[in-house]
Tab-separated table of C-alpha atoms in Angstrom:
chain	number	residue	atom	x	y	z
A	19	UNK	CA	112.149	183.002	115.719
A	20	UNK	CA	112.331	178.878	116.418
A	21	UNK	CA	113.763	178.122	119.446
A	22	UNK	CA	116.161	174.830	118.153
A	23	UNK	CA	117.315	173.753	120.808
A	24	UNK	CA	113.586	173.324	122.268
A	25	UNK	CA	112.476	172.073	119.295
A	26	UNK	CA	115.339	169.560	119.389
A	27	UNK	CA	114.443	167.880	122.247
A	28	UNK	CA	111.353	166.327	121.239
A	29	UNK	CA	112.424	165.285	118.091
A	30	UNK	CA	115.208	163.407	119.928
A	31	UNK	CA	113.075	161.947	121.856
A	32	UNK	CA	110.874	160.391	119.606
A	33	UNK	CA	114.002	159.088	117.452
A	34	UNK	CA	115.005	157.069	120.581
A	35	UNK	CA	111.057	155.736	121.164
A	36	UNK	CA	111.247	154.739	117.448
A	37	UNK	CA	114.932	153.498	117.245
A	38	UNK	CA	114.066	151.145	120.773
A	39	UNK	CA	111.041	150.057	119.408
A	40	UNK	CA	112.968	149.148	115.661
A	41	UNK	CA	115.658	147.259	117.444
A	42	UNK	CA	113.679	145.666	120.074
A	43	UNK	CA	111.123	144.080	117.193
A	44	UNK	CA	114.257	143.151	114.878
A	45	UNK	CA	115.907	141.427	117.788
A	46	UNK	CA	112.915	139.715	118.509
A	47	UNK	CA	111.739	138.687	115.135
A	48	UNK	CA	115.211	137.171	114.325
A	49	UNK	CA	115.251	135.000	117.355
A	50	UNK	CA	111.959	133.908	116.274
A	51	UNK	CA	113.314	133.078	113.219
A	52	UNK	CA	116.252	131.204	114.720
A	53	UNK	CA	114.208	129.298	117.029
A	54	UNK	CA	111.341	128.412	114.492
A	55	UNK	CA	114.445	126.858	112.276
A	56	UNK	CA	115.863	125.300	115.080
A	57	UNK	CA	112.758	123.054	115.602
A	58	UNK	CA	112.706	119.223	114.466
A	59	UNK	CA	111.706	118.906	110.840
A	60	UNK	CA	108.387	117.234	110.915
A	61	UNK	CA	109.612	114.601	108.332
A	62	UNK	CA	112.425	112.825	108.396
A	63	UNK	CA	115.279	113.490	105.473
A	64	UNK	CA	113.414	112.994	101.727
A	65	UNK	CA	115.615	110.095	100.514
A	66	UNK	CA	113.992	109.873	97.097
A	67	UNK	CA	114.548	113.773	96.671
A	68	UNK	CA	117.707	113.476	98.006
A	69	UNK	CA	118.700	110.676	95.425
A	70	UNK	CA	116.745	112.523	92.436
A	71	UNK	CA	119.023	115.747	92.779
A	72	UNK	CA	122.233	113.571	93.563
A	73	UNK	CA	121.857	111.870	90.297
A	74	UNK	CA	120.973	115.391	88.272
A	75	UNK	CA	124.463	116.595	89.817
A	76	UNK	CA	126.363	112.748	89.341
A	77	UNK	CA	129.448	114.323	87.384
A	78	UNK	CA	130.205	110.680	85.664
A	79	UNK	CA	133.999	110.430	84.803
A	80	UNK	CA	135.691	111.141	81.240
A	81	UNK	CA	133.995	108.728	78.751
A	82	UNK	CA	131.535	107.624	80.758
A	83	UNK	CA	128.379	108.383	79.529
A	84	UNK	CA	125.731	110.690	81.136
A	85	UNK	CA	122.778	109.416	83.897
A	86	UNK	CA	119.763	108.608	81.159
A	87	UNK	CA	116.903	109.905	81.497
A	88	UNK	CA	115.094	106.796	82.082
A	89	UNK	CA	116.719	106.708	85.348
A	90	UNK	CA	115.883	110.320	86.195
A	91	UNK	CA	112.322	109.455	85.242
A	92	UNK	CA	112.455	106.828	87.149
A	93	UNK	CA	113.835	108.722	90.290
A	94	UNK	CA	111.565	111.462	90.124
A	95	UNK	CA	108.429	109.069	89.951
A	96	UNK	CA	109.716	107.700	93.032
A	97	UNK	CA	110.361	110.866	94.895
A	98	UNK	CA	106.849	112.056	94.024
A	99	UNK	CA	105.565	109.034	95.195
A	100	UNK	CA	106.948	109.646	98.825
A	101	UNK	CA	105.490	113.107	98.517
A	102	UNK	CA	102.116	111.054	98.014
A	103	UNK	CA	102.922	110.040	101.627
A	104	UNK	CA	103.348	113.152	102.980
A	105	UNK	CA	100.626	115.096	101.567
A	106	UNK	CA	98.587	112.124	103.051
A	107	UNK	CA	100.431	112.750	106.095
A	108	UNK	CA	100.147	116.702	106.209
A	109	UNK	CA	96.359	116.054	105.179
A	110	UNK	CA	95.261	113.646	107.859
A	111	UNK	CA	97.561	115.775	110.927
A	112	UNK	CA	96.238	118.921	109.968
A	113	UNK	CA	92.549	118.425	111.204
A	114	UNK	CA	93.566	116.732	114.503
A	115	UNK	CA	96.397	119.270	115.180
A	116	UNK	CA	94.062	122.529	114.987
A	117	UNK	CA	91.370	120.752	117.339
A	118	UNK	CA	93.927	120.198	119.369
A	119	UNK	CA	95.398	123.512	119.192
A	120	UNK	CA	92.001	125.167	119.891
A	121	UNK	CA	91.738	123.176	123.087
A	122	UNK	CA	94.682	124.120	123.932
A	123	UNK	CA	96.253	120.332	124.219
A	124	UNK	CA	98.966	121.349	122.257
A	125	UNK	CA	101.953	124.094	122.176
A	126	UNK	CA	102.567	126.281	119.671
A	127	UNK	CA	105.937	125.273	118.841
A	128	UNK	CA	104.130	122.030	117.238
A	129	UNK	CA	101.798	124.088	115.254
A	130	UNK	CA	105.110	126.430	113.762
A	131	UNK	CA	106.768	122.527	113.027
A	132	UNK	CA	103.037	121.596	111.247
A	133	UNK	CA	102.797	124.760	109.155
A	134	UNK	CA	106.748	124.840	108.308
A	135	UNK	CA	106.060	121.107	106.912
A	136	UNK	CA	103.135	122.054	104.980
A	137	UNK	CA	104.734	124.900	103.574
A	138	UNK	CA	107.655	122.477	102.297
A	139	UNK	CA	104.894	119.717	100.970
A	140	UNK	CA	103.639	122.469	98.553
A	141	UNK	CA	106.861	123.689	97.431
A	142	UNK	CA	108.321	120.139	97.062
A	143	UNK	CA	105.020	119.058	94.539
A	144	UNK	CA	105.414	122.401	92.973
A	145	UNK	CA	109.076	121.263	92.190
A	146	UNK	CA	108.638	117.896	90.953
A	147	UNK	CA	105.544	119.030	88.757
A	148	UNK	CA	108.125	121.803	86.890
A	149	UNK	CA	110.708	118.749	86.527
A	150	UNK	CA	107.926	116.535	85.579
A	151	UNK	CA	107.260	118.825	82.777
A	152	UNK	CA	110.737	119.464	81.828
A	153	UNK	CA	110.949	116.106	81.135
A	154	UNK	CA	108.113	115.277	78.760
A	155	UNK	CA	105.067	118.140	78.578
A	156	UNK	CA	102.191	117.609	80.377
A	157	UNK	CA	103.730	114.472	82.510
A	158	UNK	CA	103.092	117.069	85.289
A	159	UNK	CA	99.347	116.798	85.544
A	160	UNK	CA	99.623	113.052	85.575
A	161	UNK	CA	102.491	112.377	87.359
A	162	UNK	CA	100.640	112.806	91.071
A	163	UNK	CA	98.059	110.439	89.498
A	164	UNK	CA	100.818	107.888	88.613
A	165	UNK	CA	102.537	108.316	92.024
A	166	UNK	CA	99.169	108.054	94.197
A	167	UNK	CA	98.722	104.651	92.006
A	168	UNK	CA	101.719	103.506	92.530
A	169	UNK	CA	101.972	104.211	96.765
A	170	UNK	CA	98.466	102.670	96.519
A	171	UNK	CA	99.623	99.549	94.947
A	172	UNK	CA	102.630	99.421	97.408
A	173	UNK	CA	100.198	98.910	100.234
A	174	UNK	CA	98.109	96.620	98.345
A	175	UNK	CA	101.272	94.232	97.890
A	176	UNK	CA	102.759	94.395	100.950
A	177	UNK	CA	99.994	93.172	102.942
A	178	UNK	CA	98.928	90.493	100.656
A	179	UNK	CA	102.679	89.627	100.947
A	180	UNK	CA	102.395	89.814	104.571
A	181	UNK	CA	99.134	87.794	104.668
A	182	UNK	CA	100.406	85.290	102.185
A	183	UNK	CA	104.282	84.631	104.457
A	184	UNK	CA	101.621	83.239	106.578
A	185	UNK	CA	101.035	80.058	104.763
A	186	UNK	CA	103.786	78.060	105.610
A	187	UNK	CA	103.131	78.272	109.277
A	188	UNK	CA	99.811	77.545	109.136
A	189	UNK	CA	100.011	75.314	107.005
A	190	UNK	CA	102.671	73.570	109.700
A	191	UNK	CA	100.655	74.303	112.045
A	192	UNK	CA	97.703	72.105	110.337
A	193	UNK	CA	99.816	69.042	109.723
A	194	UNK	CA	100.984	68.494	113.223
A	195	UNK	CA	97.441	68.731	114.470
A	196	UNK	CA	95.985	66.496	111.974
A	197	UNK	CA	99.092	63.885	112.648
A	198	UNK	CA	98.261	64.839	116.348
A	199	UNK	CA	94.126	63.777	115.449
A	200	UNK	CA	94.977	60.658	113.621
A	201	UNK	CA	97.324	59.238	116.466
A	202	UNK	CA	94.564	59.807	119.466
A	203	UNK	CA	92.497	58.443	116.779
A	204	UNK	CA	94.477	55.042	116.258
A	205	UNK	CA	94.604	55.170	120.196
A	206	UNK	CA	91.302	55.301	120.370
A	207	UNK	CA	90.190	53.079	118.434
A	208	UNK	CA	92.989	50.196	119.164
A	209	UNK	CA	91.698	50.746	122.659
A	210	UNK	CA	87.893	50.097	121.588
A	211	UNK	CA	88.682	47.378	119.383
A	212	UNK	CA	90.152	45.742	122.724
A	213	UNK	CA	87.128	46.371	124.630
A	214	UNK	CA	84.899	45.357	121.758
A	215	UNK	CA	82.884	48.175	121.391
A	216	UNK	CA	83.415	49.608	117.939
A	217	UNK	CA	80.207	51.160	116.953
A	218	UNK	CA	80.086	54.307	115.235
A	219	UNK	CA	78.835	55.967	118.134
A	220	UNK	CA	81.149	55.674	120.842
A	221	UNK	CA	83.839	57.088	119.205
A	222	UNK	CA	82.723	60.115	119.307
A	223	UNK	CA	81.701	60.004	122.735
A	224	UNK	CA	84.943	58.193	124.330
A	225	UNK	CA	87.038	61.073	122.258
A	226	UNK	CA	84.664	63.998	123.105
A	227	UNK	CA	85.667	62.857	126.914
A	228	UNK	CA	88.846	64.282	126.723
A	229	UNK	CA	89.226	67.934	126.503
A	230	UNK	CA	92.321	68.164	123.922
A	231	UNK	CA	90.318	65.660	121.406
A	232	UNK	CA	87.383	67.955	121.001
A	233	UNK	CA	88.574	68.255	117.783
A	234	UNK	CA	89.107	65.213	116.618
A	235	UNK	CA	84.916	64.447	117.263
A	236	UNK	CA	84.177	67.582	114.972
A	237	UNK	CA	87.290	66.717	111.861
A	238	UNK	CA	85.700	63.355	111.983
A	239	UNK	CA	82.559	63.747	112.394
A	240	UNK	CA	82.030	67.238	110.476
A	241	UNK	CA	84.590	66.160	107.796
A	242	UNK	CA	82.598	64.187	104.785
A	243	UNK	CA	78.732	66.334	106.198
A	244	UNK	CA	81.053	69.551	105.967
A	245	UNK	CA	82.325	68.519	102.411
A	246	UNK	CA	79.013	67.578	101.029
A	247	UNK	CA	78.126	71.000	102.034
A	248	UNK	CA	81.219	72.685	100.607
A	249	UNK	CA	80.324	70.974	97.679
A	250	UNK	CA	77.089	72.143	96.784
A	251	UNK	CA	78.454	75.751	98.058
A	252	UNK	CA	81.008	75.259	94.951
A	253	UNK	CA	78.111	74.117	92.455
A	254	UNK	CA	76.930	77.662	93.565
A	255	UNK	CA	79.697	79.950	94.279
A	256	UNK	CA	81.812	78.629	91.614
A	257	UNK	CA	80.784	80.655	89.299
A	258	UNK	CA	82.070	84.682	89.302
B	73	UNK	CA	113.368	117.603	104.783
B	74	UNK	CA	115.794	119.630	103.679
B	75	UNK	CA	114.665	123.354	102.914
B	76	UNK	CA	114.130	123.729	99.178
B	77	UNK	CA	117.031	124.916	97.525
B	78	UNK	CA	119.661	122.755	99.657
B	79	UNK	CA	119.780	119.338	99.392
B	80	UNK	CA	122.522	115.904	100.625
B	81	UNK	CA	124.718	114.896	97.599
B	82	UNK	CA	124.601	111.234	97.453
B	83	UNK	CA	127.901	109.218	96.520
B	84	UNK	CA	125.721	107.189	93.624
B	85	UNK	CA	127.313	105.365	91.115
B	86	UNK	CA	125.841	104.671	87.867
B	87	UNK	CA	126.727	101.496	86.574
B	88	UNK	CA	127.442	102.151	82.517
B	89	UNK	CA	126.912	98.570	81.551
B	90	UNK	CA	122.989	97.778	83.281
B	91	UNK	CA	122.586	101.275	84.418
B	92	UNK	CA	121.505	100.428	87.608
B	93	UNK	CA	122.317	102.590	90.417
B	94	UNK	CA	124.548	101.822	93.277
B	95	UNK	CA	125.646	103.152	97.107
B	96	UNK	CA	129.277	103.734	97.521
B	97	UNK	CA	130.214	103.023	100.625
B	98	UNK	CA	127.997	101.673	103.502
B	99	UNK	CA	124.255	102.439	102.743
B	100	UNK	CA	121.442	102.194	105.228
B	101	UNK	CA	118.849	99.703	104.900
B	102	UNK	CA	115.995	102.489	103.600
B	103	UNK	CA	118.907	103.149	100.821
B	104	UNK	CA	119.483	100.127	99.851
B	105	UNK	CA	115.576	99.310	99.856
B	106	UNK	CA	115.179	102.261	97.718
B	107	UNK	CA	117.423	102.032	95.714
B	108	UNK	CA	116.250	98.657	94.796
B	109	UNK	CA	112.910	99.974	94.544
B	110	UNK	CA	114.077	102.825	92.181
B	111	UNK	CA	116.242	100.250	89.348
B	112	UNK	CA	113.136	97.938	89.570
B	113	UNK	CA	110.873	101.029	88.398
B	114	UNK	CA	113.488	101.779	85.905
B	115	UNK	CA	113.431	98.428	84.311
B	116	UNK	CA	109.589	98.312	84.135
B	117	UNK	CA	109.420	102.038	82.562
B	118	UNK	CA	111.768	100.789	79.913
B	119	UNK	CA	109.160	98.238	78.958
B	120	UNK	CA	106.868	101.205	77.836
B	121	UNK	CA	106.088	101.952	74.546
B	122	UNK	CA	104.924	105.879	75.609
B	123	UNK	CA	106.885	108.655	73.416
B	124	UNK	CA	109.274	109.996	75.686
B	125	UNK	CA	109.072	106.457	78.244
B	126	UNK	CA	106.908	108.563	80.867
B	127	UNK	CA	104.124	106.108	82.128
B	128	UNK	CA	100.749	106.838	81.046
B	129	UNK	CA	98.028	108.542	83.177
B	130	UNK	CA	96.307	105.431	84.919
B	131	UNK	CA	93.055	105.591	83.531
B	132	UNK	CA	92.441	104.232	80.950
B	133	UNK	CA	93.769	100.828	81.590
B	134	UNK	CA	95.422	98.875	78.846
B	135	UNK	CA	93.021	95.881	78.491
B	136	UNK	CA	95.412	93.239	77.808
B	137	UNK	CA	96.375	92.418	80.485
B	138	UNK	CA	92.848	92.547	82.123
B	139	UNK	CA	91.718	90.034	79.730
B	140	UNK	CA	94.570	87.306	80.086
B	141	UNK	CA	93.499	87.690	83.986
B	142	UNK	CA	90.428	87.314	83.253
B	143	UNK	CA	90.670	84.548	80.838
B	144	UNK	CA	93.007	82.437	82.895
B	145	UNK	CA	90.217	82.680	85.926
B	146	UNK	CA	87.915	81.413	83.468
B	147	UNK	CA	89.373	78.361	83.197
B	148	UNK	CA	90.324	77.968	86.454
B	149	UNK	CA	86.895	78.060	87.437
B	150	UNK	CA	85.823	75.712	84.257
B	151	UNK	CA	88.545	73.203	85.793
B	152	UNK	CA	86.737	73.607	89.369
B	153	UNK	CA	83.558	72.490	88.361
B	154	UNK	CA	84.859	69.539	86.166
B	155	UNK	CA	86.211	68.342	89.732
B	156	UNK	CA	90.542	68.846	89.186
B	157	UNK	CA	91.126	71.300	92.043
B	158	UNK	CA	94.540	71.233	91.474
B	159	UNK	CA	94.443	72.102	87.882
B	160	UNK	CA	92.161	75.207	88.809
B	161	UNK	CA	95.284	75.746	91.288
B	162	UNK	CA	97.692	76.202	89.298
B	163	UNK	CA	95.342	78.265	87.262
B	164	UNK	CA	94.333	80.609	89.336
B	165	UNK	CA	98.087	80.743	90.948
B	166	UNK	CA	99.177	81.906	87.611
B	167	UNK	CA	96.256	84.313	87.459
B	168	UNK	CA	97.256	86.089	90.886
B	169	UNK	CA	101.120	86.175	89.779
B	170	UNK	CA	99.931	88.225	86.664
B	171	UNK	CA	97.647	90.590	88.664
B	172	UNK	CA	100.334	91.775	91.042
B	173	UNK	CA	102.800	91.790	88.304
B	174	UNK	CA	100.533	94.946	86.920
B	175	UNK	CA	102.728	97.851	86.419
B	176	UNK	CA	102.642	99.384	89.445
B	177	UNK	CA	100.935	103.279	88.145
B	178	UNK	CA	97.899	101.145	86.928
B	179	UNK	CA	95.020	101.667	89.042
B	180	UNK	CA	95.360	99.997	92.667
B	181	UNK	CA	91.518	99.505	92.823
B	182	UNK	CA	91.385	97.512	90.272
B	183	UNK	CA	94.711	95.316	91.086
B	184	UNK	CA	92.427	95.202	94.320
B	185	UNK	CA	89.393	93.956	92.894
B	186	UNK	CA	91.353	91.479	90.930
B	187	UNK	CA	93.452	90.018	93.454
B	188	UNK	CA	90.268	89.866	95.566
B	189	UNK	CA	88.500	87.395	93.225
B	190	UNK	CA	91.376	85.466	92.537
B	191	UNK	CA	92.458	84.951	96.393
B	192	UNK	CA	88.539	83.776	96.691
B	193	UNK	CA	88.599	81.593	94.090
B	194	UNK	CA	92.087	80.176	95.117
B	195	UNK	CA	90.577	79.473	98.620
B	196	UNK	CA	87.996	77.675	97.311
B	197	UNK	CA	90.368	75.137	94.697
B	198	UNK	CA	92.031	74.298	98.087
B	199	UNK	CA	89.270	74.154	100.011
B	200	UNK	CA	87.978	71.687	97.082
B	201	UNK	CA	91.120	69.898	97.664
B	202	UNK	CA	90.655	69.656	101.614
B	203	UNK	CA	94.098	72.572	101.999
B	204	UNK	CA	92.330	74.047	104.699
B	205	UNK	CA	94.967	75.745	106.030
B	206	UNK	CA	95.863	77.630	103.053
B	207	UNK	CA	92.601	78.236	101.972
B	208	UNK	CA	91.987	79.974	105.007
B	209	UNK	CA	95.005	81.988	104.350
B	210	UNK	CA	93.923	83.039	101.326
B	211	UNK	CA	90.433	83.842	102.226
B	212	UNK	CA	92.064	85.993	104.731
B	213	UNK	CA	93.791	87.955	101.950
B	214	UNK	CA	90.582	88.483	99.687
B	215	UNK	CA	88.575	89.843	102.866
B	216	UNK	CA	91.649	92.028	103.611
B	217	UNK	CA	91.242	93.602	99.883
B	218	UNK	CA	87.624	93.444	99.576
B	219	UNK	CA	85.543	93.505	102.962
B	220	UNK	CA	82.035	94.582	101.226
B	221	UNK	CA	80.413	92.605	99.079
B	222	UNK	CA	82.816	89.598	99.614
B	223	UNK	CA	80.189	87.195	101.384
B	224	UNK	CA	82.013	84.360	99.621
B	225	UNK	CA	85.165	85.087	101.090
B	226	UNK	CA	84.329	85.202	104.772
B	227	UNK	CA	81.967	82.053	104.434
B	228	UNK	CA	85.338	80.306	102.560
B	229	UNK	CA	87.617	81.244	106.098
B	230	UNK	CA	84.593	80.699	108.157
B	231	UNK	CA	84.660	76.957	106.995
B	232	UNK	CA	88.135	76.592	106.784
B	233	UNK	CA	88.545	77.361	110.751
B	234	UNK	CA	85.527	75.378	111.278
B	235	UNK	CA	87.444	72.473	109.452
B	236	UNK	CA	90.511	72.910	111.294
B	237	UNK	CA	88.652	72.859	114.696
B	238	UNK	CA	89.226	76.493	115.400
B	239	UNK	CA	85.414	77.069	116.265
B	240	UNK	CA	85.904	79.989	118.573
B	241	UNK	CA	88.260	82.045	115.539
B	242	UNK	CA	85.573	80.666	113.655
B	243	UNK	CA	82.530	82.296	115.464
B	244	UNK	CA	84.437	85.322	115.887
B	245	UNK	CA	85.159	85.507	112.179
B	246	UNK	CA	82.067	84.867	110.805
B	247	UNK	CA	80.712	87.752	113.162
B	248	UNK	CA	82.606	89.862	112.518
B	249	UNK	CA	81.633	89.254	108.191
B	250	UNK	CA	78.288	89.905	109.126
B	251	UNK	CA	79.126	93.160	110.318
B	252	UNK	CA	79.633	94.144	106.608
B	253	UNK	CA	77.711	92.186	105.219
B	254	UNK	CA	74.292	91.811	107.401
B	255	UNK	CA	71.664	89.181	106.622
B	256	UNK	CA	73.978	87.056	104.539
B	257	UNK	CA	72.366	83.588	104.298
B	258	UNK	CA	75.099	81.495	104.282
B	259	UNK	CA	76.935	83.143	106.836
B	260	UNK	CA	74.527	83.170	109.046
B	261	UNK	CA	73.802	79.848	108.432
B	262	UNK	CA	77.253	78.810	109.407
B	263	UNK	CA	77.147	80.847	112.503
B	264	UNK	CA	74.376	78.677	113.390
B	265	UNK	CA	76.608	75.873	112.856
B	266	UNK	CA	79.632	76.604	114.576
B	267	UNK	CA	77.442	77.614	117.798
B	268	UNK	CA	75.633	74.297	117.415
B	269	UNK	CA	79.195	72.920	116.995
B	270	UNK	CA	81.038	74.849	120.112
B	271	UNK	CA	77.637	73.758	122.130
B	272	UNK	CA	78.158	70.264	121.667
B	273	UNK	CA	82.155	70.342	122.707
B	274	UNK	CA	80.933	71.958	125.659
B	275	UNK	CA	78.682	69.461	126.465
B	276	UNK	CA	81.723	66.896	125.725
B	277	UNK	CA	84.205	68.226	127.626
B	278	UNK	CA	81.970	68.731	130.644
């Protein structure tokens, strides 16, 4: 005959062990959760996806017409574009971050951030290759290639844009010293003239005396040597 | 970023006439930057003549475009060496406003390489034409595209500082070129010369 009641008790005692043990790991696992989705996003808001889906959902008013498609094209080559950026970004973090997470530099909660990014990257390019497609077939295995061209190019212009604001101030820059070189000049040399000692020489030595008129020696002096040179540089670098 | 299946509704307008897309209400600057940014790439795709107005995969390159560049540097340089600096100018000027006006999916090395050239060989017309200060300007830029194999280039800035009387930016330029490109003749030649040339101040001012 089984004794129940005996038998019972250990029964009930592993259902508590087991029912602590579920509860305790649930608990724990969705305060995980809610702390791992608490954390900063690693990127700041995605504008150009944000714009992209805005303009799939623009309801336009009664007789207006729809958003074309060029526009959506447009939009979506632009959103993958700034996805170009943050693979790039994702890419060049990733080695640094797990050195630095094997030494220890850095705290876990960075690495969940890192790996929640990543895992957003790869679903974002996922989703703009299936729109890509759903726009024209096969724009989705060239579309990244596009986009990578076109982020390239974006650097390329803004620093020779960058470079090239330059110009104005230098070129300022230049006038005022030359008008600055051919005053001392004049000075100079309406000085000399009084003293009577114009020779080609001296000039060079009676400006060379004073420290701010260096210059003035080595534009004069340099100036029609130097261009002989640059010109027989041209004769040979002219040509490309 | 948002997570995937959520995302912030813009208020855009579409505009029915141009179809350029607006902001309603106060944008931020990155909106209205790319915004502006997205109607420009919408007026260049319309240009194409792709089926379905998707831009092409960027190799390979249409060549027209390749070939007015190259043609207009031609003559720029042909204009050079008949001795009109400011006719190879406006040549080359016209050369450079074509290369960055590439679509912008077409390769970025090769707008590189292009723009390269033509900022070298725009230094040089206004070298020819004693514009030091933009010549060094624009040697600047070619370096900044092309640092290998762009002797030419560093020499041009090297001598444009040296012009202006910036001998010390000079020296440390023209080092710093033969760091890529070591055992360059002219450059070190012209290292040799702004030493020579920073010696002798030295023994002027003191």
């Amino acid at each position: 005959m089984v004794d129940w009641v005996n038998l019972a008790i250990p029964f009930a005692y592993l259902g508590v062990v087991v029912g602590s043990l579920y509860t305790f790991s649930y608990l724990y696992r969705k305060r995980q959760a809610a702390h791992a989705a608490s954390l900063a996003p690693w990127f700041d808001p995605h504008l150009q996806r944000n714009i992209y889906l805005s303009l799939l959902h623009l309801d336009p008013p009664e007789g207006t017409p729809k958003v074309p498609d060029g526009v959506l094209r447009a939009a979506l080559l632009r959103r993958a574009t700034e996805d170009i950026h943050r693979i790039v970004a994702v890419r060049n973090a990733k080695q640094a971050l797990t050195t630095l997470l094997q030494r220890g530099s850095v705290g876990d909660e960075l690495w969940q951030r890192f790996q929640r990014a990543e895992k957003e990257v790869e679903e974002e390019i996922r989703d703009v290759v299936n729109e890509a497609n759903a726009f024209s077939p096969n724009w989705g295995q060239s579309i990244f290639q596009s986009a990578n061209e076109m982020a390239n190019n974006a650097i390329v212009r803004k620093r020779t844009e960058e470079l090239q604001a330059q110009v104005p101030k230098e070129k300022e820059w230049w006038a005022k010293k030359l008008a600055g070189i051919q005053s001392d000049f004049m000075k100079e040399l309406d000085e000399e003239s009084g003293a009577k000692k114009a020779t080609a020489a001296v000039p060079v030595s009676a400006v060379g005396s004073k420290g701010s008129d260096d210059d003035t020696v080595l534009v004069e002096a340099g100036g029609p040597t130097a261009s002989q040179q640059g010109g027989g540089k041209k004769k040979k670098k002219g040509k490309h | 970023m948002d997570s995937s299946d959520t995302f912030t509704l813009l208020p855009l307008h579409l505009d029915p006439a141009t179809k350029a897309i607006s902001y309603q209400g106060t944008p931020t600057t990155a909106l209205t930057t790319e915004l502006t940014a997205l109607n420009d790439l919408h007026r260049s795709l319309l240009t194409l003549d792709t089926p379905n107005g998707i831009p092409p995969p960027p190799v390979p390159v249409n060549p027209k475009r390749t070939a007015q560049i190259n043609k207009l540097r031609e003559s720029g340089n042909d204009a050079l060496r008949k001795g009109k600096p400011a006719d190879a100018l406006g040549l080359y000027t016209l050369a450079l406003k074509m290369a960055a006006q590439r679509p912008p999916w077409e390769p970025a090395g090769l707008v590189r390489e292009e723009l390269a050239q033509l900022y070298g060989n725009r230094a040089q017309a206004y070298m020819a034409g004693q514009g030091w200060a933009e010549g060094a300007v624009d040697a600047k830029c070619s370096v900044e595209l092309k640092k290998v194999g762009n002797a030419k280039a560093w020499w041009r800035r090297g001598r444009c500082l040296v012009e202006m009387g910036r001998l010390e930016e000079a020296r440390e330029w023209v080092g710093e070129g033969l760091e890529f490109e070591a055992g360059e003749q002219d450059l070190v030649g012209l290292l040799k010369e702004v030493e020579v040339l920073i010696e002798k101040r030295k023994t002027w001012s003191g």
